[in-house]
CSV table of N, CA and C in Angstrom, one decimal:
chain,number,residue,atom,x,y,z
A,239,MET,N,0.9,-1.2,0.0
A,239,MET,CA,0.0,0.0,0.0
A,239,MET,C,0.9,1.2,0.0
A,240,GLN,N,0.5,2.2,-0.9
A,240,GLN,CA,1.3,3.4,-1.0
A,240,GLN,C,0.9,4.4,0.1
A,241,LYS,N,1.9,5.1,0.6
A,241,LYS,CA,1.6,6.2,1.6
A,241,LYS,C,0.9,7.4,0.9
A,242,LYS,N,1.5,7.6,-0.3
A,242,LYS,CA,1.0,8.8,-1.1
A,242,LYS,C,-0.4,8.6,-1.7
A,243,PHE,N,-1.2,9.6,-1.6
A,243,PHE,CA,-2.6,9.5,-2.2
A,243,PHE,C,-2.4,9.7,-3.7
A,244,LYS,N,-3.0,8.8,-4.5
A,244,LYS,CA,-2.8,8.9,-5.9
A,244,LYS,C,-3.5,10.1,-6.6
A,245,LEU,N,-4.5,10.5,-6.0
A,245,LEU,CA,-5.3,11.7,-6.5
A,245,LEU,C,-4.9,13.0,-5.8
A,246,GLU,N,-3.7,13.1,-5.3
A,246,GLU,CA,-3.3,14.3,-4.6
A,246,GLU,C,-3.4,15.6,-5.5
A,247,LYS,N,-2.9,15.4,-6.8
A,247,LYS,CA,-3.0,16.6,-7.7
A,247,LYS,C,-4.5,17.0,-7.9
A,248,VAL,N,-5.3,16.0,-8.1
A,248,VAL,CA,-6.7,16.3,-8.3
A,248,VAL,C,-7.3,17.0,-7.1
A,249,LEU,N,-6.9,16.6,-5.9
A,249,LEU,CA,-7.4,17.2,-4.6
A,249,LEU,C,-6.9,18.6,-4.6
A,250,ASN,N,-5.6,18.9,-4.9
A,250,ASN,CA,-5.1,20.2,-4.8
A,250,ASN,C,-5.8,21.1,-5.9
A,251,TYR,N,-6.0,20.6,-7.1
A,251,TYR,CA,-6.7,21.4,-8.1
A,251,TYR,C,-8.1,21.7,-7.7
A,252,ARG,N,-8.8,20.8,-7.2
A,252,ARG,CA,-10.2,21.1,-6.8
A,252,ARG,C,-10.3,22.0,-5.6
A,253,SER,N,-9.3,21.9,-4.7
A,253,SER,CA,-9.2,22.9,-3.6
A,253,SER,C,-8.9,24.3,-4.1
A,254,LEU,N,-8.1,24.4,-5.1
A,254,LEU,CA,-7.8,25.7,-5.7
A,254,LEU,C,-9.0,26.3,-6.4
A,255,ILE,N,-9.7,25.4,-7.2
A,255,ILE,CA,-10.9,25.9,-7.8
A,255,ILE,C,-11.9,26.4,-6.8
A,256,LEU,N,-12.1,25.6,-5.7
A,256,LEU,CA,-13.1,26.0,-4.7
A,256,LEU,C,-12.7,27.4,-4.1
A,257,GLU,N,-11.4,27.6,-3.8
A,257,GLU,CA,-11.0,28.9,-3.3
A,257,GLU,C,-11.2,30.0,-4.3
A,258,LYS,N,-11.0,29.7,-5.6
A,258,LYS,CA,-11.2,30.7,-6.6
A,258,LYS,C,-12.7,31.1,-6.7
A,259,GLU,N,-13.6,30.1,-6.6
A,259,GLU,CA,-15.0,30.4,-6.7
A,259,GLU,C,-15.5,31.1,-5.4
A,260,LYS,N,-14.9,30.8,-4.3
A,260,LYS,CA,-15.3,31.5,-3.0
A,260,LYS,C,-14.8,33.0,-3.1
A,261,ALA,N,-13.6,33.2,-3.7
A,261,ALA,CA,-13.1,34.6,-3.9
A,261,ALA,C,-14.0,35.4,-4.8
A,262,GLN,N,-14.4,34.8,-5.9
A,262,GLN,CA,-15.3,35.5,-6.8
A,262,GLN,C,-16.6,35.8,-6.2
A,263,LEU,N,-17.1,34.9,-5.4
A,263,LEU,CA,-18.4,35.1,-4.7
A,263,LEU,C,-18.2,36.3,-3.7
A,264,ALA,N,-17.1,36.3,-3.0
A,264,ALA,CA,-16.9,37.4,-2.0
A,264,ALA,C,-16.8,38.8,-2.7
A,265,VAL,N,-16.2,38.8,-3.9
A,265,VAL,CA,-16.1,40.0,-4.7
A,265,VAL,C,-17.5,40.5,-5.1
A,266,LEU,N,-18.3,39.5,-5.6
A,266,LEU,CA,-19.7,39.8,-6.0
A,266,LEU,C,-20.5,40.3,-4.8
A,267,ALA,N,-20.3,39.7,-3.6
A,267,ALA,CA,-21.0,40.2,-2.4
A,267,ALA,C,-20.6,41.6,-2.1
A,268,GLN,N,-19.4,41.9,-2.2
A,268,GLN,CA,-18.9,43.3,-1.9
A,268,GLN,C,-19.5,44.3,-2.9
A,269,GLN,N,-19.5,43.9,-4.2
A,269,GLN,CA,-20.1,44.7,-5.2
A,269,GLN,C,-21.6,45.0,-4.9
A,270,GLU,N,-22.3,43.9,-4.5
A,270,GLU,CA,-23.7,44.1,-4.1
A,270,GLU,C,-23.9,45.1,-3.0
A,271,GLN,N,-23.1,45.0,-2.0
A,271,GLN,CA,-23.2,46.0,-0.9
A,271,GLN,C,-22.9,47.4,-1.4
A,272,THR,N,-22.0,47.6,-2.3
A,272,THR,CA,-21.7,48.9,-2.9
A,272,THR,C,-23.0,49.4,-3.7
A,273,ILE,N,-23.6,48.6,-4.4
A,273,ILE,CA,-24.8,49.0,-5.2
A,273,ILE,C,-25.9,49.3,-4.2
A,274,ILE,N,-26.1,48.5,-3.2
A,274,ILE,CA,-27.1,48.8,-2.2
A,274,ILE,C,-26.9,50.2,-1.5
A,275,LYS,N,-25.6,50.4,-1.2
A,275,LYS,CA,-25.2,51.7,-0.6
A,275,LYS,C,-25.5,52.9,-1.5
A,276,GLU,N,-25.2,52.7,-2.8
A,276,GLU,CA,-25.5,53.8,-3.8
A,276,GLU,C,-27.1,54.0,-3.8
A,277,ILE,N,-27.8,53.0,-3.8
A,277,ILE,CA,-29.3,53.1,-3.9
A,277,ILE,C,-29.8,53.9,-2.6
A,278,LYS,N,-29.2,53.5,-1.5
A,278,LYS,CA,-29.6,54.2,-0.2
A,278,LYS,C,-29.2,55.7,-0.3
A,279,ASN,N,-28.1,56.0,-0.9
A,279,ASN,CA,-27.6,57.4,-1.0
A,279,ASN,C,-28.6,58.1,-1.9
A,280,ILE,N,-29.0,57.5,-3.0
A,280,ILE,CA,-29.9,58.2,-3.9
A,280,ILE,C,-31.3,58.4,-3.2
A,281,MET,N,-31.7,57.4,-2.4
A,281,MET,CA,-33.0,57.6,-1.7
A,281,MET,C,-32.9,58.7,-0.7
A,282,SER,N,-31.8,58.8,0.0
A,282,SER,CA,-31.7,59.9,1.0
A,282,SER,C,-31.6,61.3,0.3
A,283,VAL,N,-31.0,61.3,-0.9
A,283,VAL,CA,-31.0,62.6,-1.7
A,283,VAL,C,-32.4,62.9,-2.1
A,284,ILE,N,-33.1,61.9,-2.6
A,284,ILE,CA,-34.5,62.2,-3.0
A,284,ILE,C,-35.3,62.7,-1.9
A,285,ALA,N,-35.2,62.1,-0.7
A,285,ALA,CA,-36.0,62.5,0.5
A,285,ALA,C,-35.6,64.0,0.9
A,286,GLN,N,-34.3,64.3,0.8
A,286,GLN,CA,-33.8,65.6,1.1
A,286,GLN,C,-34.4,66.7,0.1
A,287,LYS,N,-34.3,66.3,-1.2
A,287,LYS,CA,-34.8,67.3,-2.2
A,287,LYS,C,-36.4,67.4,-2.1
A,288,GLN,N,-37.1,66.4,-1.7
A,288,GLN,CA,-38.5,66.5,-1.5
A,288,GLN,C,-38.8,67.5,-0.4
A,289,ARG,N,-38.0,67.4,0.7
A,289,ARG,CA,-38.2,68.3,1.8
A,289,ARG,C,-38.0,69.7,1.3
A,290,GLU,N,-36.9,69.9,0.6
A,290,GLU,CA,-36.5,71.2,0.1
A,290,GLU,C,-37.6,71.8,-0.9
A,291,MET,N,-38.2,70.8,-1.7
A,291,MET,CA,-39.3,71.2,-2.6
A,291,MET,C,-40.5,71.7,-1.8
A,292,SER,N,-40.8,70.9,-0.8
A,292,SER,CA,-42.0,71.3,0.0
A,292,SER,C,-41.8,72.7,0.7
A,293,GLU,N,-40.5,73.0,1.1
A,293,GLU,CA,-40.2,74.3,1.7
A,293,GLU,C,-40.4,75.4,0.6
A,294,ALA,N,-39.9,75.1,-0.6
A,294,ALA,CA,-40.0,76.1,-1.7
A,294,ALA,C,-41.5,76.3,-2.0
A,295,GLN,N,-42.3,75.3,-2.0
A,295,GLN,CA,-43.7,75.4,-2.2
A,295,GLN,C,-44.4,76.3,-1.1
A,296,ALA,N,-43.9,76.1,0.1
A,296,ALA,CA,-44.5,76.8,1.2
A,296,ALA,C,-44.2,78.3,1.1
A,297,GLU,N,-43.0,78.6,0.5
A,297,GLU,CA,-42.6,80.0,0.3
A,297,GLU,C,-43.2,80.5,-1.0
A,298,GLY,N,-43.8,79.7,-1.8
A,298,GLY,CA,-44.5,80.1,-3.0
A,298,GLY,C,-43.5,80.3,-4.2
A,299,ASP,N,-42.3,79.7,-4.2
A,299,ASP,CA,-41.4,79.9,-5.3
A,299,ASP,C,-41.6,78.7,-6.3
A,300,LEU,N,-42.4,79.1,-7.4
A,300,LEU,CA,-42.8,78.0,-8.4
A,300,LEU,C,-41.6,77.6,-9.2
A,301,ASN,N,-40.7,78.5,-9.6
A,301,ASN,CA,-39.5,78.1,-10.4
A,301,ASN,C,-38.7,77.1,-9.7
A,302,MET,N,-38.4,77.3,-8.4
A,302,MET,CA,-37.6,76.3,-7.6
A,302,MET,C,-38.3,75.0,-7.5
A,303,THR,N,-39.6,75.1,-7.3
A,303,THR,CA,-40.5,73.9,-7.2
A,303,THR,C,-40.4,73.0,-8.4
A,304,GLN,N,-40.5,73.7,-9.6
A,304,GLN,CA,-40.4,72.9,-10.9
A,304,GLN,C,-39.0,72.3,-11.0
A,305,MET,N,-37.9,73.1,-10.6
A,305,MET,CA,-36.6,72.5,-10.7
A,305,MET,C,-36.4,71.3,-9.8
A,306,TYR,N,-36.9,71.4,-8.6
A,306,TYR,CA,-36.8,70.3,-7.7
A,306,TYR,C,-37.5,69.1,-8.2
A,307,GLN,N,-38.7,69.3,-8.8
A,307,GLN,CA,-39.5,68.2,-9.4
A,307,GLN,C,-38.7,67.5,-10.5
A,308,LYS,N,-38.1,68.3,-11.4
A,308,LYS,CA,-37.3,67.7,-12.5
A,308,LYS,C,-36.1,66.9,-11.9
A,309,TYR,N,-35.5,67.5,-10.9
A,309,TYR,CA,-34.3,66.8,-10.3
A,309,TYR,C,-34.7,65.5,-9.6
A,310,ILE,N,-35.8,65.6,-8.9
A,310,ILE,CA,-36.3,64.4,-8.2
A,310,ILE,C,-36.7,63.3,-9.3
A,311,THR,N,-37.3,63.7,-10.4
A,311,THR,CA,-37.6,62.7,-11.4
A,311,THR,C,-36.3,62.1,-12.0
A,312,LYS,N,-35.3,62.9,-12.2
A,312,LYS,CA,-34.0,62.4,-12.7
A,312,LYS,C,-33.4,61.4,-11.6
A,313,LEU,N,-33.5,61.8,-10.4
A,313,LEU,CA,-32.9,60.9,-9.3
A,313,LEU,C,-33.7,59.6,-9.2
A,314,GLU,N,-35.0,59.7,-9.4
A,314,GLU,CA,-35.8,58.4,-9.4
A,314,GLU,C,-35.5,57.5,-10.6
A,315,GLY,N,-35.2,58.1,-11.7
A,315,GLY,CA,-34.7,57.4,-12.9
A,315,GLY,C,-33.4,56.7,-12.6
A,316,MET,N,-32.5,57.4,-11.9
A,316,MET,CA,-31.2,56.8,-11.5
A,316,MET,C,-31.4,55.7,-10.5
A,317,ARG,N,-32.3,55.9,-9.6
A,317,ARG,CA,-32.6,54.8,-8.6
A,317,ARG,C,-33.1,53.6,-9.3
A,318,ASN,N,-34.0,53.8,-10.3
A,318,ASN,CA,-34.6,52.6,-11.0
A,318,ASN,C,-33.5,51.9,-11.8
A,319,GLN,N,-32.6,52.6,-12.4
A,319,GLN,CA,-31.4,52.0,-13.1
A,319,GLN,C,-30.6,51.2,-12.1
A,320,MET,N,-30.3,51.8,-10.9
A,320,MET,CA,-29.5,51.1,-9.9
A,320,MET,C,-30.2,49.8,-9.4
A,321,GLN,N,-31.6,49.9,-9.3
A,321,GLN,CA,-32.3,48.7,-8.9
A,321,GLN,C,-32.3,47.6,-9.9
A,322,THR,N,-32.3,48.0,-11.2
A,322,THR,CA,-32.2,47.1,-12.3
A,322,THR,C,-30.9,46.4,-12.3
A,323,LYS,N,-29.8,47.3,-12.1
A,323,LYS,CA,-28.5,46.8,-12.0
A,323,LYS,C,-28.3,45.8,-10.8
A,324,LEU,N,-29.0,46.1,-9.7
A,324,LEU,CA,-28.9,45.2,-8.5
A,324,LEU,C,-29.6,43.9,-8.8
A,325,ALA,N,-30.7,43.9,-9.5
A,325,ALA,CA,-31.4,42.7,-9.9
A,325,ALA,C,-30.5,41.8,-10.8
A,326,GLN,N,-29.9,42.4,-11.8
A,326,GLN,CA,-29.0,41.7,-12.7
A,326,GLN,C,-27.8,41.1,-11.9
A,327,HIS,N,-27.3,41.9,-11.0
A,327,HIS,CA,-26.1,41.5,-10.2
A,327,HIS,C,-26.5,40.3,-9.3
A,328,ARG,N,-27.7,40.3,-8.8
A,328,ARG,CA,-28.1,39.2,-7.9
A,328,ARG,C,-28.3,37.9,-8.8
A,329,GLN,N,-28.7,38.1,-10.0
A,329,GLN,CA,-28.7,36.9,-10.9
A,329,GLN,C,-27.3,36.3,-11.1
A,330,VAL,N,-26.4,37.2,-11.3
A,330,VAL,CA,-25.0,36.8,-11.5
A,330,VAL,C,-24.5,36.1,-10.2
A,331,MET,N,-24.9,36.7,-9.1
A,331,MET,CA,-24.5,36.1,-7.8
A,331,MET,C,-25.1,34.7,-7.6
A,332,HIS,N,-26.3,34.6,-8.0
A,332,HIS,CA,-27.0,33.2,-7.9
A,332,HIS,C,-26.2,32.2,-8.8
A,333,LYS,N,-25.8,32.6,-10.0
A,333,LYS,CA,-25.0,31.7,-10.8
A,333,LYS,C,-23.7,31.3,-10.1
A,334,GLN,N,-23.1,32.4,-9.5
A,334,GLN,CA,-21.8,32.1,-8.9
A,334,GLN,C,-22.0,31.2,-7.7
A,335,LYS,N,-23.1,31.4,-6.9
A,335,LYS,CA,-23.3,30.5,-5.8
A,335,LYS,C,-23.5,29.1,-6.3
A,336,THR,N,-24.2,28.9,-7.4
A,336,THR,CA,-24.3,27.6,-7.9
A,336,THR,C,-23.0,27.0,-8.3
A,337,ALA,N,-22.1,27.8,-8.9
A,337,ALA,CA,-20.8,27.3,-9.3
A,337,ALA,C,-20.0,27.0,-8.1
A,338,THR,N,-20.1,27.7,-7.0
A,338,THR,CA,-19.3,27.5,-5.8
A,338,THR,C,-19.8,26.2,-5.1
A,339,VAL,N,-21.1,26.0,-5.1
A,339,VAL,CA,-21.6,24.7,-4.5
A,339,VAL,C,-21.1,23.5,-5.3
A,340,LYS,N,-21.1,23.6,-6.7
A,340,LYS,CA,-20.6,22.5,-7.5
A,340,LYS,C,-19.2,22.3,-7.2
A,341,ALA,N,-18.4,23.3,-7.0
A,341,ALA,CA,-17.0,23.2,-6.7
A,341,ALA,C,-16.8,22.5,-5.4
A,342,TYR,N,-17.6,22.9,-4.4
A,342,TYR,CA,-17.5,22.3,-3.1
A,342,TYR,C,-17.9,20.8,-3.1
A,343,GLN,N,-18.9,20.5,-3.9
A,343,GLN,CA,-19.3,19.1,-4.0
A,343,GLN,C,-18.2,18.2,-4.6
A,344,SER,N,-17.6,18.8,-5.7
A,344,SER,CA,-16.6,18.0,-6.4
A,344,SER,C,-15.4,17.8,-5.5
A,345,LYS,N,-15.1,18.8,-4.7
A,345,LYS,CA,-13.9,18.7,-3.7
A,345,LYS,C,-14.3,17.7,-2.6
A,346,SER,N,-15.5,17.8,-2.1
A,346,SER,CA,-15.9,16.9,-1.0
A,346,SER,C,-15.8,15.4,-1.4
A,347,ILE,N,-16.0,15.1,-2.7
A,347,ILE,CA,-15.9,13.7,-3.2
A,347,ILE,C,-14.5,13.3,-3.0
A,348,ILE,N,-13.5,14.1,-3.5
A,348,ILE,CA,-12.1,13.8,-3.4
A,348,ILE,C,-11.7,13.7,-1.9
A,349,ASP,N,-12.2,14.6,-1.1
A,349,ASP,CA,-11.9,14.6,0.3
A,349,ASP,C,-12.3,13.3,1.0
A,350,LYS,N,-13.5,12.8,0.6
A,350,LYS,CA,-13.9,11.5,1.1
A,350,LYS,C,-13.0,10.3,0.7
A,351,LEU,N,-12.6,10.4,-0.6
A,351,LEU,CA,-11.6,9.4,-1.1
A,351,LEU,C,-10.3,9.5,-0.3
A,352,TYR,N,-9.9,10.7,-0.1
A,352,TYR,CA,-8.6,10.9,0.7
A,352,TYR,C,-8.8,10.4,2.1
A,353,ALA,N,-9.9,10.6,2.7
A,353,ALA,CA,-10.1,10.1,4.1
A,353,ALA,C,-10.1,8.6,4.1
A,354,ARG,N,-10.7,8.0,3.1
A,354,ARG,CA,-10.7,6.5,3.0
A,354,ARG,C,-9.3,6.0,2.8
A,355,HIS,N,-8.6,6.7,1.9
A,355,HIS,CA,-7.2,6.3,1.7
A,355,HIS,C,-6.4,6.3,3.0
A,356,LYS,N,-6.5,7.4,3.8
A,356,LYS,CA,-5.8,7.5,5.0
A,356,LYS,C,-6.2,6.4,6.0
A,357,ALA,N,-7.5,6.1,6.1
A,357,ALA,CA,-8.0,5.1,7.0
A,357,ALA,C,-7.4,3.7,6.5
A,358,ALA,N,-7.4,3.4,5.2
A,358,ALA,CA,-6.9,2.2,4.7
A,358,ALA,C,-5.4,2.1,5.0
A,359,TYR,N,-4.7,3.2,4.8
A,359,TYR,CA,-3.3,3.2,5.0
A,359,TYR,C,-2.9,3.0,6.5
A,360,ASN,N,-3.7,3.6,7.4
A,360,ASN,CA,-3.5,3.4,8.8
A,360,ASN,C,-3.8,2.0,9.2
A,361,SER,N,-4.8,1.4,8.7
A,361,SER,CA,-5.2,0.0,8.9
A,361,SER,C,-4.0,-0.9,8.4
A,362,PHE,N,-3.5,-0.6,7.2
A,362,PHE,CA,-2.4,-1.4,6.7
A,362,PHE,C,-1.2,-1.3,7.6
A,363,LEU,N,-0.9,-0.1,8.1
A,363,LEU,CA,0.3,0.1,9.0
A,363,LEU,C,0.1,-0.7,10.3
A,364,ASP,N,-1.2,-0.7,10.8
A,364,ASP,CA,-1.5,-1.4,12.1
A,364,ASP,C,-1.3,-2.9,11.9
A,365,LYS,N,-1.7,-3.4,10.7
A,365,LYS,CA,-1.5,-4.8,10.4
A,365,LYS,C,0.0,-5.2,10.3
A,366,GLU,N,0.7,-4.3,9.6
A,366,GLU,CA,2.2,-4.5,9.4
A,366,GLU,C,2.9,-4.5,10.8
A,367,GLU,N,2.4,-3.6,11.6
A,367,GLU,CA,3.0,-3.5,13.0
A,367,GLU,C,2.7,-4.7,13.8
A,368,ALA,N,1.5,-5.2,13.7
A,368,ALA,CA,1.1,-6.5,14.4
A,368,ALA,C,1.9,-7.6,13.9
A,369,LYS,N,2.2,-7.7,12.6
A,369,LYS,CA,3.0,-8.8,12.0
A,369,LYS,C,4.4,-8.7,12.5
A,370,VAL,N,5.0,-7.5,12.6
A,370,VAL,CA,6.4,-7.3,13.1
A,370,VAL,C,6.4,-7.7,14.6
A,371,VAL,N,5.4,-7.3,15.4
A,371,VAL,CA,5.4,-7.7,16.8
A,371,VAL,C,5.3,-9.2,16.9
A,372,GLU,N,4.5,-9.8,16.1
A,372,GLU,CA,4.3,-11.3,16.2
A,372,GLU,C,5.6,-11.9,15.8
A,373,ASP,N,6.3,-11.4,14.8
A,373,ASP,CA,7.6,-12.0,14.4
A,373,ASP,C,8.6,-11.9,15.5
A,374,ILE,N,8.6,-10.7,16.2
A,374,ILE,CA,9.6,-10.5,17.3
A,374,ILE,C,9.3,-11.5,18.4
A,375,ILE,N,8.0,-11.7,18.7
A,375,ILE,CA,7.6,-12.6,19.8
A,375,ILE,C,8.0,-14.0,19.5
A,376,THR,N,7.7,-14.5,18.3
A,376,THR,CA,8.0,-15.8,17.9
A,376,THR,C,9.5,-16.0,17.8
A,377,THR,N,10.3,-15.0,17.4
A,377,THR,CA,11.7,-15.2,17.4
A,377,THR,C,12.3,-15.3,18.8
A,378,ARG,N,11.8,-14.5,19.7
A,378,ARG,CA,12.3,-14.6,21.1
A,378,ARG,C,11.9,-15.9,21.7
A,379,LYS,N,10.7,-16.4,21.5
A,379,LYS,CA,10.3,-17.7,22.0
A,379,LYS,C,11.2,-18.8,21.4
A,380,ALA,N,11.4,-18.7,20.1
A,380,ALA,CA,12.3,-19.7,19.5
A,380,ALA,C,13.7,-19.7,20.1
A,381,SER,N,14.2,-18.5,20.3
A,381,SER,CA,15.6,-18.4,20.8
A,381,SER,C,15.6,-18.9,22.3
A,382,ALA,N,14.5,-18.6,23.0
A,382,ALA,CA,14.4,-19.1,24.4
A,382,ALA,C,14.3,-20.6,24.4
A,383,ILE,N,13.6,-21.3,23.5
A,383,ILE,CA,13.5,-22.7,23.4
A,383,ILE,C,14.9,-23.3,23.0
A,384,ASN,N,15.5,-22.7,22.1
A,384,ASN,CA,16.8,-23.2,21.6
A,384,ASN,C,17.9,-23.0,22.7
A,385,SER,N,17.8,-22.0,23.5
A,385,SER,CA,18.8,-21.8,24.5
A,385,SER,C,18.6,-22.8,25.7
A,386,GLU,N,17.5,-23.3,25.9
A,386,GLU,CA,17.2,-24.3,27.0
A,386,GLU,C,17.7,-25.6,26.6
C-alpha cells in the first residue's frame, strides 16, 4: 500500500478551484453591498430634495419647485437604473453561488476518497506493525527454546 494519495493533484486542483469560486463570490457580495449603498444614498438625496421642494412650495417659489421636481424625477430614474443593476447583479451572484456549490461538492468527493485512503493506510500500518510484533515474539520464544 502506498503512503502517497494517488489523486493528490486532483485534490489540490479542486481545492484551488473552490478557493477561486469563493473569492469570486466574495467580490460579488462586496459589489452588491456597494450597489445597495448607492441606492440608499440616492434615496436619501430624493428625500432631502422633496423636503426642500416642500419648503419652496411653502414659500411660493414656483420656479424652484419645478426645478426640484425635475431633479427628483431624474434621481428616481437613476434609482430605477440602480435597482435594475442590482437585480441583474443578484442573478450573477446566484449563478456564482451555484458554481461555488458545485466546486464544493466535487472537492468533497475527493476529500472522502482521501479520508478512505488515510484510513486504509493506517489499517495497513497497524497490520504490518502487528506482523512485526508477532515475528519478534516468535523469534524470542524460538531463541528461548533453543537456549534451553
